[in-house]
Short mmCIF file of C-alpha atoms and ligand atoms in Angstrom, two decimals:
data_model
loop_
_atom_site.label_atom_id
_atom_site.label_comp_id
_atom_site.label_asym_id
_atom_site.label_seq_id
_atom_site.Cartn_x
_atom_site.Cartn_y
_atom_site.Cartn_z
CA MET A 7 -6.88 213.01 152.24
CA ASN A 8 -7.98 213.34 148.95
CA ARG A 9 -7.17 211.07 145.84
CA ALA A 10 -4.80 212.84 144.82
CA ASP A 11 -2.66 212.58 147.48
CA ALA A 12 -3.64 209.59 148.66
CA ILE A 13 -2.34 207.92 144.96
CA ALA A 14 1.23 210.57 145.67
CA THR A 15 1.69 208.21 149.08
CA VAL A 16 1.03 205.39 147.58
CA ARG A 17 3.54 205.91 144.48
CA ALA A 18 6.46 206.82 146.72
CA GLU A 19 5.29 203.81 149.36
CA ILE A 20 6.06 201.71 147.10
CA ALA A 21 9.14 203.55 145.80
CA ARG A 22 10.29 203.34 148.71
CA ALA A 23 9.72 199.18 149.64
CA CYS A 24 11.25 199.11 145.82
CA ARG A 25 14.36 200.63 147.21
CA ASP A 26 14.75 197.75 150.41
CA ALA A 27 13.92 195.53 147.77
CA GLY A 28 17.17 196.38 145.60
CA ARG A 29 14.35 196.47 143.00
CA ASP A 30 13.80 199.27 139.97
CA PRO A 31 10.24 201.23 140.84
CA ALA A 32 9.93 200.85 137.52
CA THR A 33 9.54 196.82 136.95
CA VAL A 34 6.28 197.35 139.34
CA THR A 35 3.34 197.96 137.99
CA LEU A 36 0.37 200.39 140.85
CA VAL A 37 -2.81 198.88 139.63
CA ALA A 38 -5.43 201.49 141.13
CA VAL A 39 -8.44 199.11 141.85
CA SER A 40 -12.28 201.25 141.89
CA LYS A 41 -14.89 198.54 142.22
CA THR A 42 -17.52 199.72 143.64
CA PHE A 43 -16.44 203.32 143.31
CA GLY A 44 -18.19 205.62 140.11
CA PRO A 45 -16.15 208.33 137.80
CA ASP A 46 -16.42 210.89 140.68
CA ALA A 47 -14.22 209.22 141.83
CA ILE A 48 -11.88 207.32 139.39
CA GLU A 49 -11.59 210.83 136.76
CA PRO A 50 -8.90 212.61 139.92
CA VAL A 51 -7.31 209.90 139.83
CA ILE A 52 -6.02 209.75 136.03
CA ALA A 53 -5.73 213.38 136.47
CA ALA A 54 -3.14 212.69 139.32
CA GLY A 55 -1.32 210.17 136.24
CA GLN A 56 -2.95 206.59 136.82
CA ARG A 57 -3.37 204.82 134.27
CA VAL A 58 -4.31 200.88 135.62
CA PHE A 59 -7.58 200.42 137.28
CA GLY A 60 -8.04 197.10 138.56
CA GLU A 61 -11.85 195.78 138.72
CA ASN A 62 -13.02 193.19 140.15
CA ARG A 63 -17.02 192.75 137.77
CA VAL A 64 -17.30 192.25 134.46
CA GLN A 65 -20.66 194.08 134.23
CA GLU A 66 -20.09 197.52 136.11
CA ALA A 67 -17.02 197.67 134.13
CA LYS A 68 -18.83 197.77 131.34
CA ALA A 69 -21.65 200.13 132.66
CA LYS A 70 -18.51 202.79 133.98
CA TRP A 71 -14.74 202.31 131.47
CA PRO A 72 -16.52 202.69 128.41
CA GLN A 73 -17.38 206.30 128.35
CA LEU A 74 -13.84 207.27 131.06
CA ILE A 75 -11.72 205.16 128.08
CA ALA A 76 -12.88 207.12 126.02
CA ARG A 77 -12.00 210.69 127.45
CA TYR A 78 -8.23 210.12 128.52
CA ASP A 79 -5.49 208.18 126.61
CA GLY A 80 -3.63 205.55 127.71
CA LEU A 81 -5.49 204.05 130.41
CA LYS A 82 -5.54 200.45 131.24
CA LEU A 83 -8.41 197.52 132.57
CA HIS A 84 -7.06 195.04 134.95
CA LEU A 85 -9.70 191.70 135.82
CA ILE A 86 -9.16 191.23 139.31
CA GLY A 87 -11.91 188.62 140.35
CA PRO A 88 -13.50 186.02 139.53
CA LEU A 89 -14.41 185.38 135.37
CA GLN A 90 -17.17 183.54 134.52
CA SER A 91 -17.16 181.46 130.87
CA ASN A 92 -19.71 183.07 129.64
CA LYS A 93 -18.24 187.17 130.82
CA ALA A 94 -15.51 185.62 127.81
CA ARG A 95 -16.29 188.16 125.55
CA ASP A 96 -17.04 191.06 127.18
CA ALA A 97 -13.23 190.12 129.42
CA VAL A 98 -11.84 190.04 126.72
CA ALA A 99 -13.38 192.69 124.41
CA LEU A 100 -11.92 195.85 128.17
CA PHE A 101 -9.36 193.84 129.62
CA ASP A 102 -5.80 194.02 128.90
CA ALA A 103 -5.23 191.87 131.67
CA ILE A 104 -7.19 188.92 133.48
CA HIS A 105 -5.67 188.08 136.84
CA SER A 106 -8.55 185.35 137.37
CA ILE A 107 -7.92 181.90 135.65
CA ASP A 108 -8.82 179.74 137.58
CA ARG A 109 -10.10 176.90 135.48
CA GLU A 110 -10.08 175.21 132.40
CA SER A 111 -13.59 176.06 130.83
CA SER A 112 -12.75 179.59 130.95
CA ALA A 113 -9.27 179.12 129.24
CA ALA A 114 -10.92 177.09 125.96
CA ALA A 115 -13.24 180.73 126.18
CA LEU A 116 -11.52 182.80 127.49
CA ALA A 117 -8.79 181.42 124.39
CA LYS A 118 -11.67 181.16 121.45
CA GLU A 119 -12.42 185.16 122.32
CA ILE A 120 -8.81 186.11 122.76
CA ALA A 121 -8.19 184.38 118.64
CA ARG A 122 -11.70 186.44 117.63
CA GLN A 123 -11.37 189.11 118.22
CA GLY A 124 -7.68 189.31 118.06
CA ARG A 125 -6.67 190.89 121.49
CA ASN A 126 -4.40 190.16 123.25
CA PRO A 127 -4.33 190.70 126.90
CA LEU A 128 -2.12 189.55 129.69
CA LEU A 129 -2.81 186.86 131.45
CA PHE A 130 -2.41 185.37 134.93
CA ALA A 131 -3.35 182.59 136.59
CA GLU A 132 -4.61 182.90 140.16
CA ILE A 133 -3.44 180.55 142.75
CA ASN A 134 -5.22 179.25 146.04
CA THR A 135 -2.67 179.72 147.84
CA GLY A 136 -3.83 179.62 151.31
CA ALA A 137 -5.75 175.98 149.94
CA GLU A 138 -9.37 177.86 151.03
CA MET A 139 -12.45 176.24 150.26
CA GLN A 140 -15.06 179.18 149.31
CA LYS A 141 -12.02 180.98 147.62
CA ALA A 142 -11.33 181.07 144.32
CA GLY A 143 -8.59 180.02 142.32
CA VAL A 144 -6.13 176.36 141.33
CA ARG A 145 -4.87 174.73 144.50
CA PRO A 146 -1.27 175.47 144.76
CA GLN A 147 -0.40 171.35 143.91
CA ASP A 148 -2.36 171.64 140.73
CA ALA A 149 -1.07 174.82 139.50
CA ASP A 150 2.16 172.91 137.63
CA ASP A 151 -0.30 170.95 134.96
CA PHE A 152 -3.09 173.74 135.33
CA ILE A 153 -0.49 176.19 133.09
CA ALA A 154 0.75 173.02 131.17
CA ALA A 155 -3.20 172.79 129.98
CA CYS A 156 -3.47 176.45 128.89
CA ARG A 157 -0.49 176.10 127.41
CA ASP A 158 -0.87 172.65 125.78
CA ARG A 159 -4.68 172.23 125.13
CA TYR A 160 -5.64 176.01 124.73
CA GLY A 161 -3.08 177.57 123.41
CA LEU A 162 -3.19 180.68 125.94
CA THR A 163 0.53 181.80 127.66
CA ILE A 164 0.33 182.52 131.17
CA SER A 165 2.56 184.80 131.81
CA GLY A 166 2.26 185.49 136.15
CA LEU A 167 0.25 184.39 138.84
CA MET A 168 -1.97 186.04 140.71
CA CYS A 169 -2.90 185.49 144.93
CA ILE A 170 -5.34 187.20 147.49
CA PRO A 171 -3.76 185.28 150.56
CA PRO A 172 -6.40 184.06 153.25
CA LEU A 173 -7.02 187.56 155.47
CA HIS A 174 -5.85 186.05 159.28
CA ASP A 175 -2.46 184.78 157.70
CA ALA A 176 0.31 186.12 157.81
CA PRO A 177 0.96 186.94 154.01
CA ALA A 178 4.74 186.45 152.69
CA PRO A 179 4.71 182.44 152.73
CA HIS A 180 2.09 182.51 150.28
CA PHE A 181 3.97 185.39 148.05
CA ALA A 182 6.64 183.04 148.94
CA LEU A 183 4.47 180.19 147.34
CA ILE A 184 3.59 181.94 144.29
CA ALA A 185 7.10 182.82 143.95
CA GLN A 186 8.09 179.54 143.53
CA ILE A 187 5.36 178.28 141.39
CA ALA A 188 6.46 180.95 138.76
CA ARG A 189 10.09 180.68 139.10
CA ARG A 190 10.19 177.09 138.05
CA ASN A 191 7.57 177.30 135.42
CA GLY A 192 9.69 180.01 134.45
CA LEU A 193 7.00 182.37 133.88
CA ARG A 194 7.46 186.32 135.02
CA LEU A 195 4.90 188.46 136.34
CA LEU A 196 3.56 187.68 140.60
CA SER A 197 0.15 189.90 140.82
CA MET A 198 0.51 189.99 144.86
CA GLY A 199 -0.26 192.56 147.64
CA MET A 200 -3.21 194.31 148.60
CA THR A 201 -3.42 198.07 150.67
CA ALA A 202 -2.59 195.95 153.65
CA ASP A 203 0.40 194.69 152.49
CA PHE A 204 1.48 195.52 149.33
CA GLN A 205 4.63 196.01 149.82
CA THR A 206 5.89 192.99 152.05
CA ALA A 207 4.39 191.94 148.18
CA ILE A 208 7.46 193.82 146.29
CA ALA A 209 9.80 192.56 149.01
CA PHE A 210 8.97 189.50 147.29
CA GLY A 211 8.54 190.21 144.22
CA ALA A 212 5.28 191.72 142.70
CA THR A 213 5.60 193.14 139.55
CA HIS A 214 1.26 194.09 139.77
CA VAL A 215 -0.01 195.99 143.33
CA ARG A 216 -3.50 195.69 143.48
CA VAL A 217 -4.98 199.18 145.60
CA GLY A 218 -7.95 200.30 146.31
CA THR A 219 -9.07 201.10 149.84
CA ALA A 220 -4.94 203.64 150.27
CA ILE A 221 -6.22 205.01 147.16
CA PHE A 222 -9.77 205.15 147.06
CA GLY A 223 -10.51 205.11 150.47
CA THR A 224 -13.34 201.78 152.89
CA ARG A 225 -15.63 201.02 150.48
CA THR A 226 -18.62 201.21 151.72
CA SER A 227 -20.77 198.23 148.76
CA SER A 228 -19.67 194.56 148.95
CA PRO A 229 -17.60 193.73 147.51
C1 LIG B 30 -10.76 194.65 147.01
C2 LIG B 30 -9.26 193.75 145.70
C3 LIG B 30 -8.32 193.80 145.85
C4 LIG B 30 -8.02 195.59 146.27
O1 LIG B 30 -7.74 195.59 147.68
P1 LIG B 30 -8.01 196.79 148.79
O2 LIG B 30 -7.93 196.21 149.84
O3 LIG B 30 -8.55 197.50 149.00
O4 LIG B 30 -6.55 197.35 148.78
C5 LIG B 30 -6.94 193.45 145.47
N1 LIG B 30 -8.02 192.81 144.95
C6 LIG B 30 -8.69 192.16 145.24
C7 LIG B 30 -8.57 190.52 143.80
C8 LIG B 30 -9.03 192.87 144.93
O5 LIG B 30 -10.56 192.18 145.36
#
């Protein structure tokens, strides 16, 4: 399947999942995850009408997106991978949304750059719903305090939560957990669901689904 057909299929599946959940498809943003793929793979997806893309590395995004952004109108870039404090300047300059805030040091660095650059990216806190040792994200039991600290200490408005469920778990309980944390903190956005589980995520209220493989095919280089 070529990439234009692939993204049409993903959009149709999103529409179907919304219909099943009694949701308006306009409430779900498809973030096309283009990490590891170059402009030759990305341009047909732009030509098919996609405007929102996700990257997990600031350096990689900085190398490939500025030329595309100059060439096509309306592109929006979302950072879905780890954010180091020393990359906050580049991240704020390039990205329209950051899904991966999980520590106060990066919240502080982001706040400083947002003020300095006068940009206003959409911000998500990443929650480590599976409490996995090796994984990024705020522990669920620390989420309320973290969201409050972002607001009260750094003046950052966190608009939503993001999670990546453990590989071998059923994803639904993880989606339900961040939906519950978001609700009690008055957050309206939920970044959850990837190629394997975006339909389930939509049933649990996802507003942003991050889909790579179903659009671009299998990645040959990691991550
Ligand atoms: C790579 C990645 C995705 C996309 O995963 P697929 O299974 O290829 O759809 C989504 N979210 C994050 C954080 C990623 O790093």
